[in-house]
Amino acid sequence: MSRLLLNCDIGESFGNWTLGLDAEVMPFIDCANVACGFHAGDPSIMRKTVSLALSHGVKIGAHPAYQDLAGFGRRSMAYTAQELEDLLHYQIGALDGICRAQGTHVSYVKPHGAMYNDMMANPAQLRAVIQAVAAYDRQLPLMLMATRDNSAARLMGEEYGVTLWFEAFADRAYDSAGHLVSRQLPGAVHHDPEKIIEQALTIARGGNLVASDGSALHLQADTLCVHGDNASSVAAVQRIREALNQQSAP
């Protein structure tokens, strides 16, 4: 079994409003996808999250989104390619500045919510995102969804010299193309910790998932995501970490 990096969307509180169990999750993950203020997070939350990640030796990734606090970044919005690049640079730069003040730096980029889903559905938008990352820092990997066929995305990443980390989800249902089932549909999010652990280990072992239409789905992933705002995922994360460590041990 390949060594999967375990990542989590984190730092998604805002002001006095708290979301997620960051302190409980952080000891068990490799990568923290830190909200950059457009869908969640604020300067103080970002600083505290960076500090927490540093205390556990966790890589810090920028988790930029559409400018949509009210919708938690989960609503599609129309931007030109240049506007999208500006959004990404603004958010990556903000988090990178907070990181540098604490003696570290942003290690990768993972778009959030609707921006993430839209770039997977629209090749022109994916190109704009990859181009934006390349313009900011070509050394930053871009995290994007592992689907049934990622060949076009791989070629685009190679064109811009950007490393791509393909991501699978332990707590989400997939359709036959390897895209996430809409959260508006029943069964889109897994809430049974045993099911979440089973899906995580199936992906790690290179096995087949069962898509929403009943077909077999194989995903080649570099990293596995659990969601910090899903209490069942938080309950499962320690066991996923232990299982992944056991499976990858020589």
Short mmCIF file of N, CA and C in Angstrom, two decimals, residues 24-87:
data_model
loop_
_atom_site.label_atom_id
_atom_site.label_comp_id
_atom_site.label_asym_id
_atom_site.label_seq_id
_atom_site.Cartn_x
_atom_site.Cartn_y
_atom_site.Cartn_z
N GLU A 24 -8.63 18.35 18.16
CA GLU A 24 -8.77 16.90 18.23
C GLU A 24 -8.21 16.21 16.99
N VAL A 25 -8.33 16.86 15.83
CA VAL A 25 -7.92 16.26 14.57
C VAL A 25 -6.42 16.42 14.31
N MET A 26 -5.87 17.56 14.67
CA MET A 26 -4.51 17.92 14.24
C MET A 26 -3.44 16.87 14.58
N PRO A 27 -3.50 16.19 15.74
CA PRO A 27 -2.43 15.23 16.05
C PRO A 27 -2.35 14.04 15.09
N PHE A 28 -3.38 13.81 14.28
CA PHE A 28 -3.44 12.60 13.49
C PHE A 28 -3.30 12.81 11.99
N ILE A 29 -3.15 14.07 11.55
CA ILE A 29 -3.09 14.35 10.12
C ILE A 29 -1.68 14.76 9.69
N ASP A 30 -1.45 14.72 8.39
CA ASP A 30 -0.18 15.15 7.81
C ASP A 30 -0.26 16.57 7.27
N CYS A 31 -1.45 16.96 6.79
CA CYS A 31 -1.63 18.22 6.08
C CYS A 31 -2.89 18.93 6.56
N ALA A 32 -2.75 20.21 6.89
CA ALA A 32 -3.89 21.03 7.33
C ALA A 32 -4.24 22.02 6.23
N ASN A 33 -5.46 21.91 5.70
CA ASN A 33 -5.94 22.83 4.67
C ASN A 33 -6.59 24.01 5.38
N VAL A 34 -5.87 25.12 5.48
CA VAL A 34 -6.30 26.23 6.35
C VAL A 34 -7.11 27.25 5.57
N ALA A 35 -8.33 27.49 6.03
CA ALA A 35 -9.21 28.49 5.41
C ALA A 35 -8.54 29.86 5.43
N CYS A 36 -8.72 30.61 4.35
CA CYS A 36 -7.97 31.87 4.16
C CYS A 36 -8.83 33.11 4.26
N GLY A 37 -10.04 32.99 4.82
CA GLY A 37 -10.83 34.17 5.10
C GLY A 37 -11.99 34.44 4.16
N PHE A 38 -12.07 33.74 3.03
CA PHE A 38 -13.14 34.04 2.08
C PHE A 38 -14.37 33.17 2.27
N HIS A 39 -14.20 31.93 2.73
CA HIS A 39 -15.37 31.11 3.06
C HIS A 39 -15.48 30.90 4.56
N ALA A 40 -14.35 31.05 5.25
CA ALA A 40 -14.28 30.90 6.71
C ALA A 40 -12.89 31.38 7.13
N GLY A 41 -12.70 31.45 8.45
CA GLY A 41 -11.41 31.90 8.95
C GLY A 41 -11.30 33.41 8.97
N ASP A 42 -10.38 33.89 9.77
CA ASP A 42 -10.06 35.31 9.84
C ASP A 42 -8.61 35.39 10.29
N PRO A 43 -8.00 36.57 10.34
CA PRO A 43 -6.57 36.63 10.67
C PRO A 43 -6.20 35.93 11.98
N SER A 44 -7.01 36.11 13.01
CA SER A 44 -6.69 35.49 14.30
C SER A 44 -6.86 33.97 14.25
N ILE A 45 -7.93 33.51 13.62
CA ILE A 45 -8.14 32.06 13.46
C ILE A 45 -7.00 31.46 12.64
N MET A 46 -6.59 32.14 11.59
CA MET A 46 -5.49 31.65 10.75
C MET A 46 -4.21 31.54 11.57
N ARG A 47 -3.91 32.57 12.36
CA ARG A 47 -2.69 32.54 13.20
C ARG A 47 -2.74 31.38 14.18
N LYS A 48 -3.86 31.20 14.86
CA LYS A 48 -3.97 30.12 15.84
C LYS A 48 -3.87 28.75 15.17
N THR A 49 -4.45 28.62 13.98
CA THR A 49 -4.41 27.34 13.28
C THR A 49 -3.00 27.01 12.81
N VAL A 50 -2.29 28.01 12.30
CA VAL A 50 -0.89 27.80 11.90
C VAL A 50 -0.06 27.38 13.11
N SER A 51 -0.26 28.03 14.23
CA SER A 51 0.48 27.69 15.44
C SER A 51 0.19 26.25 15.88
N LEU A 52 -1.08 25.86 15.81
CA LEU A 52 -1.47 24.50 16.18
C LEU A 52 -0.83 23.47 15.25
N ALA A 53 -0.84 23.77 13.95
CA ALA A 53 -0.23 22.86 12.99
C ALA A 53 1.27 22.72 13.25
N LEU A 54 1.93 23.83 13.51
CA LEU A 54 3.37 23.80 13.78
C LEU A 54 3.67 22.94 15.01
N SER A 55 2.84 23.03 16.03
CA SER A 55 3.10 22.29 17.27
C SER A 55 3.00 20.78 17.06
N HIS A 56 2.33 20.36 15.97
CA HIS A 56 2.19 18.93 15.68
C HIS A 56 2.98 18.51 14.44
N GLY A 57 3.79 19.41 13.89
CA GLY A 57 4.60 19.06 12.73
C GLY A 57 3.78 18.78 11.48
N VAL A 58 2.67 19.48 11.32
CA VAL A 58 1.74 19.26 10.20
C VAL A 58 2.00 20.28 9.09
N LYS A 59 2.01 19.82 7.84
CA LYS A 59 2.17 20.72 6.70
C LYS A 59 0.97 21.66 6.61
N ILE A 60 1.23 22.90 6.21
CA ILE A 60 0.17 23.91 6.13
C ILE A 60 -0.13 24.20 4.67
N GLY A 61 -1.39 24.02 4.30
CA GLY A 61 -1.81 24.30 2.93
C GLY A 61 -2.83 25.43 2.90
N ALA A 62 -2.78 26.25 1.87
CA ALA A 62 -3.78 27.29 1.68
C ALA A 62 -5.06 26.66 1.13
N HIS A 63 -6.19 27.05 1.72
CA HIS A 63 -7.51 26.50 1.34
C HIS A 63 -8.39 27.65 0.84
N PRO A 64 -8.06 28.22 -0.34
CA PRO A 64 -8.79 29.39 -0.84
C PRO A 64 -10.15 29.02 -1.40
N ALA A 65 -11.03 30.02 -1.45
CA ALA A 65 -12.41 29.78 -1.88
C ALA A 65 -12.94 31.00 -2.61
N TYR A 66 -14.14 30.85 -3.18
CA TYR A 66 -14.87 32.01 -3.67
C TYR A 66 -15.16 32.93 -2.48
N GLN A 67 -15.36 34.23 -2.77
CA GLN A 67 -15.65 35.20 -1.71
C GLN A 67 -17.11 35.06 -1.29
N ASP A 68 -17.37 34.15 -0.36
CA ASP A 68 -18.74 33.73 -0.07
C ASP A 68 -18.84 33.23 1.37
N LEU A 69 -18.67 34.14 2.34
CA LEU A 69 -18.79 33.74 3.74
C LEU A 69 -20.19 33.21 4.06
N ALA A 70 -21.22 33.88 3.53
CA ALA A 70 -22.59 33.49 3.87
C ALA A 70 -22.90 32.08 3.38
N GLY A 71 -22.34 31.69 2.25
CA GLY A 71 -22.60 30.37 1.69
C GLY A 71 -21.51 29.37 1.97
N PHE A 72 -20.56 29.72 2.84
CA PHE A 72 -19.44 28.84 3.19
C PHE A 72 -18.67 28.38 1.95
N GLY A 73 -18.66 29.23 0.92
CA GLY A 73 -17.89 28.91 -0.28
C GLY A 73 -18.43 27.75 -1.08
N ARG A 74 -19.67 27.35 -0.82
CA ARG A 74 -20.23 26.18 -1.51
C ARG A 74 -21.18 26.56 -2.65
N ARG A 75 -21.23 27.85 -2.99
CA ARG A 75 -22.08 28.29 -4.11
C ARG A 75 -21.19 28.71 -5.27
N SER A 76 -21.50 28.19 -6.46
CA SER A 76 -20.73 28.56 -7.64
C SER A 76 -20.92 30.05 -7.93
N MET A 77 -19.84 30.70 -8.33
CA MET A 77 -19.87 32.13 -8.64
C MET A 77 -19.08 32.35 -9.92
N ALA A 78 -19.48 33.35 -10.68
CA ALA A 78 -18.86 33.62 -11.98
C ALA A 78 -17.68 34.57 -11.82
N TYR A 79 -16.50 34.10 -12.20
CA TYR A 79 -15.30 34.93 -12.20
C TYR A 79 -14.58 34.74 -13.53
N THR A 80 -13.92 35.78 -13.98
CA THR A 80 -13.01 35.62 -15.12
C THR A 80 -11.76 34.90 -14.64
N ALA A 81 -10.96 34.42 -15.59
CA ALA A 81 -9.72 33.75 -15.23
C ALA A 81 -8.81 34.67 -14.43
N GLN A 82 -8.75 35.95 -14.81
CA GLN A 82 -7.91 36.90 -14.10
C GLN A 82 -8.42 37.15 -12.69
N GLU A 83 -9.74 37.27 -12.54
CA GLU A 83 -10.32 37.46 -11.22
C GLU A 83 -10.04 36.26 -10.32
N LEU A 84 -10.13 35.07 -10.90
CA LEU A 84 -9.86 33.86 -10.14
C LEU A 84 -8.40 33.83 -9.68
N GLU A 85 -7.49 34.22 -10.58
CA GLU A 85 -6.09 34.28 -10.21
C GLU A 85 -5.88 35.29 -9.08
N ASP A 86 -6.55 36.42 -9.15
CA ASP A 86 -6.43 37.44 -8.11
C ASP A 86 -6.93 36.90 -6.76
N LEU A 87 -8.07 36.21 -6.78
CA LEU A 87 -8.61 35.62 -5.55
C LEU A 87 -7.61 34.66 -4.92
#
